[in-house]
Amino acid sequence: MGPLSLYLHIPFCTHRCGYCDFNTYAGLESHIPEYVTALCAEIDWLSASAGRRFPAHTIFFGGGTPSLLPAREVERILTALLNAFDLQPTLELSLEANPGTLTKAYLQDLRSLGVNRLSLGVQSAHPGELKLLERIHTYPEAIQSVAWARQAGFNNLNLDLIFGLPEQTLRTWQNTLQLALGLSPEHFSLYALTIEHDTPFGRWSKRGLLSPPDPDLAADMYEWATEHLACNGYAQYEISNWAKAGSTTSHTSLALAPAYACRHNLQYWRNQPYLGFGAGAHGYVSGFRTENILSPIAYIQRLNSKLASPGPGRSVRIVTNRMTKIPSASSGNPPVPQTVAQAFPWTPATHLLHSIDRQTEIGETMMMGLRLTQEGVSERQFALRFGQSLNDVFKPQIERLERIGLLERALYNGETVLRLTSKGRLLGNQVFMEFI
């Protein structure tokens, strides 16, 4: 197993946006110090139960709004990680931030702590769209945040933008992207709005108070952005992600991607192991996918209990490809599962364990790998990993998708790869379902 990636979920927000269906909570900021204490306890637990110091090459603070963490709390978490893992010299350390929460001094503190990649949730350059999205920042604040980040020494910035908004026109989307290009970030993440049923947007849409996104217009926005970013020196390496090909610290895992590609997310798309810490965090390691309890308060209670120290292993009874649910804690204490080992990768915060068999791993490797628009799925790497060729496993599916123009074989970095066509990128979900 190669180096791990480490994900830290920070579920706090000043305001929960109407379109958001992530595991986030507004009004709980007073619990941040005790949440960080619990987070450090989970890091310690998982490290001790592993019985070894795993090498780690990326860290990602996601949320929520990680930039609500005071710098001293970020330092506490990083100290716990440093004590638990062998952090690689070329470590990529990313933190998501809302421009409305940043100051120049805070960004200087983050940079001094080793954070070297900043992801700003800009979303739009238009006041009306930001108001619709219920963002707490203005576009001038986003501009100021980029300037402060540069002054603090950040040379790897990502900007998140959303397209396909209700009432958004192609012209306003083009204007947003052109203004964002003026900030010269190293990376762009562009996401089409999805209205989820259990969000305010979903409820408003159901009542006819919000216009549903126009899929044809969203496709036009996506295609225009793809062409425009290419003309401005950004290489698309994943369905929703573009990066400059500039020079950064050399790293072998980037052999097939632009220099400023997000190495942490590449770990996901290549279906490689990672650990997730925090309320609602997911992980994938040692043949298991893990999922933590959602509630930050319950998470704190479980990890801060007297039982939050590695206990003896127990026999495992987990049905392949079926979730094993761990009983709820009583009185804030962690459960003592009788059917799941209290051993790596289990922690007191674990809510679900999913045993991944070979067939599931193959399907997930295809589904995630095909998101990589240039790299795709290497025929050689697939055969090395699974002992069978792509045609051995998926010949009918591949031939059908090639015939209708959604998949293609290409030579990339000296290897034959299977990847989405430009048409396939617009119909990715249709392709992915063929391999599950």
Short mmCIF file of C-alpha atoms in Angstrom, two decimals:
data_model
loop_
_atom_site.label_atom_id
_atom_site.label_comp_id
_atom_site.label_asym_id
_atom_site.label_seq_id
_atom_site.Cartn_x
_atom_site.Cartn_y
_atom_site.Cartn_z
CA MET A 1 0.00 0.00 0.00
CA GLY A 2 1.35 3.40 -0.99
CA PRO A 3 1.13 6.62 1.02
CA LEU A 4 -2.28 7.47 2.49
CA SER A 5 -4.31 10.62 2.12
CA LEU A 6 -5.88 12.14 5.24
CA TYR A 7 -9.23 13.94 5.26
CA LEU A 8 -10.41 16.12 8.18
CA HIS A 9 -14.09 17.08 8.17
CA ILE A 10 -14.90 20.42 9.78
CA PRO A 11 -18.74 20.57 9.90
CA PHE A 12 -19.19 24.16 11.12
CA CYS A 13 -20.69 27.01 9.08
CA THR A 14 -21.74 30.55 9.89
CA HIS A 15 -24.78 29.95 7.69
CA ARG A 16 -25.92 26.79 5.91
CA CYS A 17 -26.50 27.65 2.25
CA GLY A 18 -29.82 26.73 0.67
CA TYR A 19 -28.33 24.36 -1.92
CA CYS A 20 -25.96 22.52 0.44
CA ASP A 21 -26.53 18.87 1.33
CA PHE A 22 -23.15 18.27 2.98
CA ASN A 23 -22.82 17.34 6.64
CA THR A 24 -22.66 20.91 7.92
CA TYR A 25 -24.21 22.80 10.84
CA ALA A 26 -24.69 26.49 11.60
CA GLY A 27 -24.71 27.89 15.13
CA LEU A 28 -22.40 25.29 16.70
CA GLU A 29 -19.18 27.29 16.52
CA SER A 30 -18.88 27.37 20.31
CA HIS A 31 -18.18 23.63 20.16
CA ILE A 32 -15.10 24.01 17.96
CA PRO A 33 -12.50 23.58 20.76
CA GLU A 34 -14.06 20.37 22.08
CA TYR A 35 -14.60 19.13 18.53
CA VAL A 36 -10.90 19.58 17.82
CA THR A 37 -10.10 17.68 21.03
CA ALA A 38 -12.31 14.83 19.80
CA LEU A 39 -10.72 14.97 16.35
CA CYS A 40 -7.26 14.63 17.87
CA ALA A 41 -8.51 11.71 19.98
CA GLU A 42 -9.76 9.93 16.86
CA ILE A 43 -6.42 10.50 15.14
CA ASP A 44 -4.61 9.04 18.16
CA TRP A 45 -7.01 6.08 18.35
CA LEU A 46 -6.67 5.15 14.69
CA SER A 47 -2.90 5.50 14.76
CA ALA A 48 -2.58 3.31 17.88
CA SER A 49 -4.93 0.62 16.56
CA ALA A 50 -3.04 0.48 13.25
CA GLY A 51 0.10 -0.56 15.08
CA ARG A 52 2.32 1.35 12.67
CA ARG A 53 3.00 4.83 11.37
CA PHE A 54 1.53 5.03 7.89
CA PRO A 55 3.17 7.40 5.41
CA ALA A 56 0.82 10.20 4.30
CA HIS A 57 1.30 12.47 1.29
CA THR A 58 -1.82 14.68 1.37
CA ILE A 59 -3.99 16.31 4.05
CA PHE A 60 -7.30 17.98 3.25
CA PHE A 61 -9.42 20.10 5.59
CA GLY A 62 -12.95 20.04 4.14
CA GLY A 63 -16.38 21.01 5.36
CA GLY A 64 -18.35 22.88 6.26
CA THR A 65 -16.10 25.89 6.58
CA PRO A 66 -12.64 24.87 7.81
CA SER A 67 -11.56 28.52 7.79
CA LEU A 68 -13.75 28.99 10.88
CA LEU A 69 -11.08 27.08 12.82
CA PRO A 70 -8.79 29.45 14.74
CA ALA A 71 -5.16 28.97 13.71
CA ARG A 72 -4.33 27.49 17.13
CA GLU A 73 -6.92 24.74 16.54
CA VAL A 74 -5.48 23.99 13.09
CA GLU A 75 -2.10 23.70 14.80
CA ARG A 76 -3.49 21.22 17.35
CA ILE A 77 -4.82 19.00 14.59
CA LEU A 78 -1.61 19.16 12.57
CA THR A 79 0.42 18.29 15.66
CA ALA A 80 -1.75 15.21 16.23
CA LEU A 81 -1.27 14.17 12.59
CA LEU A 82 2.48 14.76 12.79
CA ASN A 83 2.66 12.51 15.86
CA ALA A 84 0.54 9.80 14.25
CA PHE A 85 1.77 9.62 10.64
CA ASP A 86 4.96 9.90 8.63
CA LEU A 87 4.14 13.04 6.69
CA GLN A 88 6.01 13.07 3.38
CA PRO A 89 8.42 15.91 2.49
CA THR A 90 6.29 16.75 -0.56
CA LEU A 91 3.09 16.92 1.53
CA GLU A 92 0.13 18.68 -0.08
CA LEU A 93 -1.83 20.37 2.71
CA SER A 94 -5.15 21.83 1.53
CA LEU A 95 -7.76 23.85 3.40
CA GLU A 96 -11.18 24.96 2.14
CA ALA A 97 -12.07 28.56 2.96
CA ASN A 98 -14.98 30.94 2.62
CA PRO A 99 -13.79 34.40 1.52
CA GLY A 100 -16.16 35.96 4.05
CA THR A 101 -14.23 34.41 6.95
CA LEU A 102 -10.65 35.36 6.03
CA THR A 103 -8.17 37.99 7.17
CA LYS A 104 -4.62 38.63 6.03
CA ALA A 105 -3.24 37.69 9.47
CA TYR A 106 -5.18 34.40 9.51
CA LEU A 107 -3.86 33.41 6.09
CA GLN A 108 -0.32 34.23 7.22
CA ASP A 109 -0.84 31.97 10.23
CA LEU A 110 -2.12 29.13 8.04
CA ARG A 111 0.84 29.41 5.71
CA SER A 112 3.28 29.41 8.64
CA LEU A 113 1.67 26.18 9.86
CA GLY A 114 2.41 24.49 6.55
CA VAL A 115 -0.91 24.85 4.72
CA ASN A 116 0.24 25.15 1.10
CA ARG A 117 -2.97 24.83 -0.91
CA LEU A 118 -6.05 27.00 -0.42
CA SER A 119 -9.47 26.29 -1.94
CA LEU A 120 -11.78 29.32 -1.99
CA GLY A 121 -15.54 28.86 -2.32
CA VAL A 122 -16.13 31.83 -4.62
CA GLN A 123 -19.11 30.28 -6.52
CA SER A 124 -20.08 33.42 -8.49
CA ALA A 125 -18.99 36.96 -9.27
CA HIS A 126 -22.57 38.30 -9.40
CA PRO A 127 -24.26 39.78 -6.30
CA GLY A 128 -27.68 38.41 -7.23
CA GLU A 129 -26.36 34.87 -7.67
CA LEU A 130 -24.41 35.03 -4.41
CA LYS A 131 -27.58 36.18 -2.66
CA LEU A 132 -29.57 33.32 -4.21
CA LEU A 133 -26.91 30.87 -3.05
CA GLU A 134 -27.00 32.47 0.42
CA ARG A 135 -23.24 32.99 0.46
CA ILE A 136 -21.93 35.26 3.21
CA HIS A 137 -19.25 36.91 1.06
CA THR A 138 -19.18 39.39 -1.82
CA TYR A 139 -17.04 39.08 -4.93
CA PRO A 140 -14.82 42.01 -3.86
CA GLU A 141 -14.12 40.02 -0.68
CA ALA A 142 -13.07 37.09 -2.87
CA ILE A 143 -10.68 39.37 -4.75
CA GLN A 144 -9.27 40.63 -1.43
CA SER A 145 -8.89 37.05 -0.14
CA VAL A 146 -6.84 36.08 -3.19
CA ALA A 147 -4.61 39.14 -2.73
CA TRP A 148 -4.08 38.33 0.96
CA ALA A 149 -3.35 34.69 0.13
CA ARG A 150 -0.67 35.71 -2.37
CA GLN A 151 0.85 38.10 0.17
CA ALA A 152 0.89 35.28 2.73
CA GLY A 153 2.89 33.10 0.33
CA PHE A 154 0.25 30.81 -1.15
CA ASN A 155 1.19 29.79 -4.69
CA ASN A 156 -1.43 27.08 -5.13
CA LEU A 157 -4.98 28.45 -5.13
CA ASN A 158 -8.20 26.79 -6.24
CA LEU A 159 -11.43 28.65 -6.94
CA ASP A 160 -14.79 26.84 -6.73
CA LEU A 161 -17.48 28.12 -9.11
CA ILE A 162 -21.07 26.94 -9.66
CA PHE A 163 -22.96 27.03 -12.95
CA GLY A 164 -26.45 26.03 -14.05
CA LEU A 165 -28.12 28.26 -11.45
CA PRO A 166 -31.82 29.18 -11.70
CA GLU A 167 -32.19 32.21 -14.00
CA GLN A 168 -28.45 32.22 -14.74
CA THR A 169 -27.66 33.07 -18.36
CA LEU A 170 -24.73 31.96 -20.46
CA ARG A 171 -23.50 35.56 -20.47
CA THR A 172 -23.46 35.91 -16.66
CA TRP A 173 -21.65 32.58 -16.36
CA GLN A 174 -19.10 33.68 -18.94
CA ASN A 175 -18.61 36.92 -17.03
CA THR A 176 -18.04 35.06 -13.75
CA LEU A 177 -15.43 32.79 -15.28
CA GLN A 178 -13.66 35.64 -17.08
CA LEU A 179 -13.48 37.66 -13.86
CA ALA A 180 -12.19 34.62 -11.98
CA LEU A 181 -9.52 34.08 -14.64
CA GLY A 182 -8.36 37.60 -13.87
CA LEU A 183 -7.36 36.34 -10.40
CA SER A 184 -4.96 33.80 -12.01
CA PRO A 185 -5.59 30.83 -9.71
CA GLU A 186 -3.61 27.66 -10.30
CA HIS A 187 -6.76 25.51 -10.25
CA PHE A 188 -10.48 25.69 -10.98
CA SER A 189 -13.28 23.41 -9.75
CA LEU A 190 -16.52 24.00 -11.67
CA TYR A 191 -19.71 22.32 -10.49
CA ALA A 192 -23.16 22.17 -12.03
CA LEU A 193 -25.84 22.95 -9.47
CA THR A 194 -27.73 19.88 -8.32
CA ILE A 195 -30.96 20.50 -6.42
CA GLU A 196 -31.18 17.92 -3.62
CA HIS A 197 -34.65 17.15 -2.27
CA ASP A 198 -33.76 17.54 1.43
CA THR A 199 -32.34 21.07 1.07
CA PRO A 200 -34.16 24.44 1.06
CA PHE A 201 -33.54 24.59 -2.69
CA GLY A 202 -35.23 21.20 -3.04
CA ARG A 203 -38.27 22.29 -1.02
CA TRP A 204 -38.55 25.61 -2.86
CA SER A 205 -38.30 23.84 -6.20
CA LYS A 206 -41.02 21.35 -5.22
CA ARG A 207 -43.33 24.25 -4.33
CA GLY A 208 -42.60 26.04 -7.60
CA LEU A 209 -40.70 28.86 -5.88
CA LEU A 210 -37.40 28.08 -7.61
CA SER A 211 -36.86 27.40 -11.30
CA PRO A 212 -35.17 24.05 -11.94
CA PRO A 213 -31.79 24.16 -13.72
CA ASP A 214 -31.92 23.94 -17.51
CA PRO A 215 -29.75 20.88 -18.37
CA ASP A 216 -29.20 21.98 -21.97
CA LEU A 217 -28.06 25.45 -20.89
CA ALA A 218 -25.84 23.91 -18.20
CA ALA A 219 -24.24 21.71 -20.88
CA ASP A 220 -23.58 24.80 -23.02
CA MET A 221 -22.00 26.51 -19.99
CA TYR A 222 -19.80 23.49 -19.34
CA GLU A 223 -18.64 23.18 -22.94
CA TRP A 224 -17.88 26.90 -23.18
CA ALA A 225 -15.90 26.79 -19.92
CA THR A 226 -13.92 23.76 -21.13
CA GLU A 227 -12.90 25.55 -24.33
CA HIS A 228 -12.24 28.89 -22.65
CA LEU A 229 -10.09 27.44 -19.88
CA ALA A 230 -8.04 25.47 -22.41
CA CYS A 231 -7.39 28.69 -24.32
CA ASN A 232 -6.14 30.26 -21.08
CA GLY A 233 -3.61 27.56 -20.22
CA TYR A 234 -5.67 25.28 -17.96
CA ALA A 235 -5.66 21.53 -18.59
CA GLN A 236 -8.78 19.59 -17.76
CA TYR A 237 -7.75 16.47 -15.87
CA GLU A 238 -11.09 15.49 -14.27
CA ILE A 239 -14.73 16.06 -15.23
CA SER A 240 -15.06 19.11 -12.96
CA ASN A 241 -11.42 20.15 -12.47
CA TRP A 242 -8.80 22.14 -14.38
CA ALA A 243 -5.22 22.96 -13.43
CA LYS A 244 -2.31 24.96 -14.75
CA ALA A 245 0.57 22.87 -15.97
CA GLY A 246 3.14 25.04 -14.14
CA SER A 247 6.09 23.84 -12.09
CA THR A 248 5.65 22.50 -8.55
CA THR A 249 7.60 20.08 -6.38
CA SER A 250 8.14 16.91 -8.39
CA HIS A 251 6.07 13.94 -7.30
CA THR A 252 5.68 10.59 -9.04
CA SER A 253 1.92 10.41 -8.42
CA LEU A 254 1.52 13.41 -10.71
CA ALA A 255 3.12 11.71 -13.70
CA LEU A 256 -0.22 11.65 -15.51
CA ALA A 257 -1.67 14.96 -14.31
CA PRO A 258 -0.91 18.70 -14.51
CA ALA A 259 1.49 19.96 -11.86
CA TYR A 260 -1.25 21.85 -9.98
CA ALA A 261 -3.76 19.00 -10.04
CA CYS A 262 -5.16 18.31 -6.57
CA ARG A 263 -3.14 15.32 -5.39
CA HIS A 264 -5.59 14.60 -2.58
CA ASN A 265 -8.51 14.24 -4.96
CA LEU A 266 -6.40 12.16 -7.34
CA GLN A 267 -6.15 9.66 -4.48
CA TYR A 268 -9.95 9.31 -4.56
CA TRP A 269 -10.22 9.13 -8.34
CA ARG A 270 -7.49 6.48 -8.52
CA ASN A 271 -9.35 4.53 -5.81
CA GLN A 272 -6.35 4.58 -3.49
CA PRO A 273 -6.52 4.42 0.35
CA TYR A 274 -7.40 7.36 2.55
CA LEU A 275 -8.51 7.92 6.13
CA GLY A 276 -11.36 10.19 7.15
CA PHE A 277 -11.55 11.94 10.53
CA GLY A 278 -14.45 13.92 11.96
CA ALA A 279 -18.24 13.88 12.00
CA GLY A 280 -19.59 12.25 8.85
CA ALA A 281 -16.12 11.61 7.40
CA HIS A 282 -15.55 8.63 5.10
CA GLY A 283 -12.44 6.51 4.65
CA TYR A 284 -11.18 3.65 2.48
CA VAL A 285 -8.38 1.45 3.74
CA SER A 286 -7.50 -2.22 4.30
CA GLY A 287 -10.48 -3.44 2.29
CA PHE A 288 -13.06 -1.37 4.20
CA ARG A 289 -14.97 1.81 3.58
CA THR A 290 -15.73 3.60 6.82
CA GLU A 291 -18.34 6.20 7.66
CA ASN A 292 -18.43 8.21 10.87
CA ILE A 293 -21.48 9.29 12.83
CA LEU A 294 -22.97 12.51 11.41
CA SER A 295 -23.77 14.59 14.51
CA PRO A 296 -20.84 16.73 15.74
CA ILE A 297 -22.19 16.60 19.29
CA ALA A 298 -22.50 12.80 19.25
CA TYR A 299 -19.04 12.63 17.69
CA ILE A 300 -17.60 14.70 20.54
CA GLN A 301 -19.34 12.53 23.14
CA ARG A 302 -18.04 9.31 21.65
CA LEU A 303 -14.43 10.39 21.32
CA ASN A 304 -14.19 12.22 24.64
CA SER A 305 -15.49 9.31 26.68
CA LYS A 306 -13.34 7.22 29.01
CA LEU A 307 -13.58 4.37 26.52
CA ALA A 308 -11.79 6.31 23.79
CA SER A 309 -8.60 4.27 23.93
CA PRO A 310 -7.78 1.27 21.75
CA GLY A 311 -9.27 -1.92 23.12
CA PRO A 312 -8.63 -5.54 22.26
CA GLY A 313 -9.65 -6.75 18.85
CA ARG A 314 -12.85 -8.70 18.47
CA SER A 315 -13.83 -11.22 15.83
CA VAL A 316 -15.26 -9.70 12.66
CA ARG A 317 -18.57 -10.73 11.14
CA ILE A 318 -19.14 -8.44 8.16
CA VAL A 319 -21.12 -9.47 5.12
CA THR A 320 -19.30 -8.58 1.90
CA ASN A 321 -20.85 -5.61 0.10
CA ARG A 322 -23.36 -4.98 2.88
CA MET A 323 -23.18 -2.21 5.43
CA THR A 324 -22.71 -3.27 9.03
CA LYS A 325 -24.35 -0.70 11.29
CA ILE A 326 -22.81 -0.11 14.68
CA PRO A 327 -25.30 0.40 17.55
CA SER A 328 -25.90 3.95 18.76
CA ALA A 329 -24.01 5.14 21.79
CA SER A 330 -25.84 5.21 25.09
CA SER A 331 -25.39 8.20 27.40
CA GLY A 332 -22.66 9.54 25.15
CA ASN A 333 -20.46 6.46 25.49
CA PRO A 334 -19.03 4.65 22.46
CA PRO A 335 -20.77 1.39 21.56
CA VAL A 336 -19.04 -1.91 22.18
CA PRO A 337 -19.87 -3.76 18.95
CA GLN A 338 -20.22 -7.50 19.12
CA THR A 339 -20.06 -8.06 15.35
CA VAL A 340 -17.29 -5.68 14.33
CA ALA A 341 -13.67 -5.65 15.45
CA GLN A 342 -12.62 -2.84 17.75
CA ALA A 343 -9.48 -2.63 15.68
CA PHE A 344 -8.15 -0.71 12.71
CA PRO A 345 -9.91 0.95 10.90
CA TRP A 346 -12.71 1.06 13.52
CA THR A 347 -12.88 4.02 15.94
CA PRO A 348 -15.51 5.04 18.51
CA ALA A 349 -16.88 7.43 15.87
CA THR A 350 -17.46 4.69 13.28
CA HIS A 351 -21.09 4.38 12.25
CA LEU A 352 -20.79 2.06 9.25
CA LEU A 353 -18.21 -0.36 7.91
CA HIS A 354 -18.46 -1.62 4.37
CA SER A 355 -16.36 -4.60 3.37
CA ILE A 356 -15.17 -4.13 -0.22
CA ASP A 357 -14.83 -7.34 -2.21
CA ARG A 358 -12.88 -7.64 -5.47
CA GLN A 359 -15.89 -7.14 -7.74
CA THR A 360 -16.88 -3.94 -5.92
CA GLU A 361 -13.30 -2.65 -6.00
CA ILE A 362 -13.16 -3.22 -9.75
CA GLY A 363 -16.44 -1.37 -10.31
CA GLU A 364 -15.42 1.54 -8.10
CA THR A 365 -12.01 1.75 -9.79
CA MET A 366 -13.74 2.08 -13.16
CA MET A 367 -16.35 4.57 -11.95
CA MET A 368 -13.77 6.81 -10.28
CA GLY A 369 -10.99 6.40 -12.84
CA LEU A 370 -13.18 7.32 -15.78
CA ARG A 371 -13.72 10.72 -14.16
CA LEU A 372 -10.09 11.45 -15.09
CA THR A 373 -10.58 12.96 -18.51
CA GLN A 374 -7.06 12.40 -19.86
CA GLU A 375 -5.62 9.67 -17.67
CA GLY A 376 -8.75 7.53 -17.62
CA VAL A 377 -8.19 3.89 -16.69
CA SER A 378 -4.86 2.43 -17.82
CA GLU A 379 -5.16 -1.05 -19.32
CA ARG A 380 -1.75 -2.00 -17.91
CA GLN A 381 -2.44 -0.67 -14.41
CA PHE A 382 -5.84 -2.37 -14.33
CA ALA A 383 -4.31 -5.72 -15.26
CA LEU A 384 -1.55 -5.34 -12.66
CA ARG A 385 -4.08 -4.50 -9.93
CA PHE A 386 -6.71 -7.13 -10.71
CA GLY A 387 -4.96 -9.86 -12.71
CA GLN A 388 -7.43 -9.51 -15.58
CA SER A 389 -7.65 -7.23 -18.58
CA LEU A 390 -10.37 -4.64 -19.07
CA ASN A 391 -11.77 -6.75 -21.91
CA ASP A 392 -11.81 -9.86 -19.70
CA VAL A 393 -14.13 -8.09 -17.27
CA PHE A 394 -16.05 -5.49 -19.27
CA LYS A 395 -15.79 -6.28 -23.00
CA PRO A 396 -19.55 -5.98 -23.82
CA GLN A 397 -19.96 -2.74 -21.86
CA ILE A 398 -16.84 -1.16 -23.37
CA GLU A 399 -17.76 -2.13 -26.93
CA ARG A 400 -21.29 -0.75 -26.54
CA LEU A 401 -20.09 2.55 -25.03
CA GLU A 402 -17.42 2.92 -27.72
CA ARG A 403 -20.03 2.27 -30.41
CA ILE A 404 -22.27 5.10 -29.18
CA GLY A 405 -19.35 7.49 -28.78
CA LEU A 406 -19.11 7.75 -24.99
CA LEU A 407 -15.80 5.92 -24.46
CA GLU A 408 -12.55 5.83 -26.40
CA ARG A 409 -9.18 4.14 -26.24
CA ALA A 410 -6.23 6.49 -26.45
CA LEU A 411 -2.48 6.54 -25.93
CA TYR A 412 -1.59 8.65 -22.91
CA ASN A 413 1.83 8.90 -21.28
CA GLY A 414 2.93 5.89 -23.31
CA GLU A 415 0.07 3.65 -22.14
CA THR A 416 -3.24 2.62 -23.67
CA VAL A 417 -6.06 4.04 -21.57
CA LEU A 418 -9.83 3.87 -21.62
CA ARG A 419 -11.44 7.27 -21.11
CA LEU A 420 -14.56 9.32 -21.70
CA THR A 421 -15.03 11.15 -24.97
CA SER A 422 -16.05 14.81 -24.89
CA LYS A 423 -19.63 13.61 -25.35
CA GLY A 424 -19.14 11.08 -22.57
CA ARG A 425 -18.15 13.80 -20.12
CA LEU A 426 -21.63 15.26 -20.45
CA LEU A 427 -23.20 11.84 -19.83
CA GLY A 428 -20.77 10.52 -17.24
CA ASN A 429 -23.37 9.02 -14.91
CA GLN A 430 -24.81 6.98 -17.79
CA VAL A 431 -21.33 5.56 -18.44
CA PHE A 432 -20.48 4.89 -14.80
CA MET A 433 -23.64 2.85 -14.23
CA GLU A 434 -22.42 0.32 -16.81
CA PHE A 435 -19.58 -0.71 -14.49
CA ILE A 436 -21.35 -0.97 -11.14
#
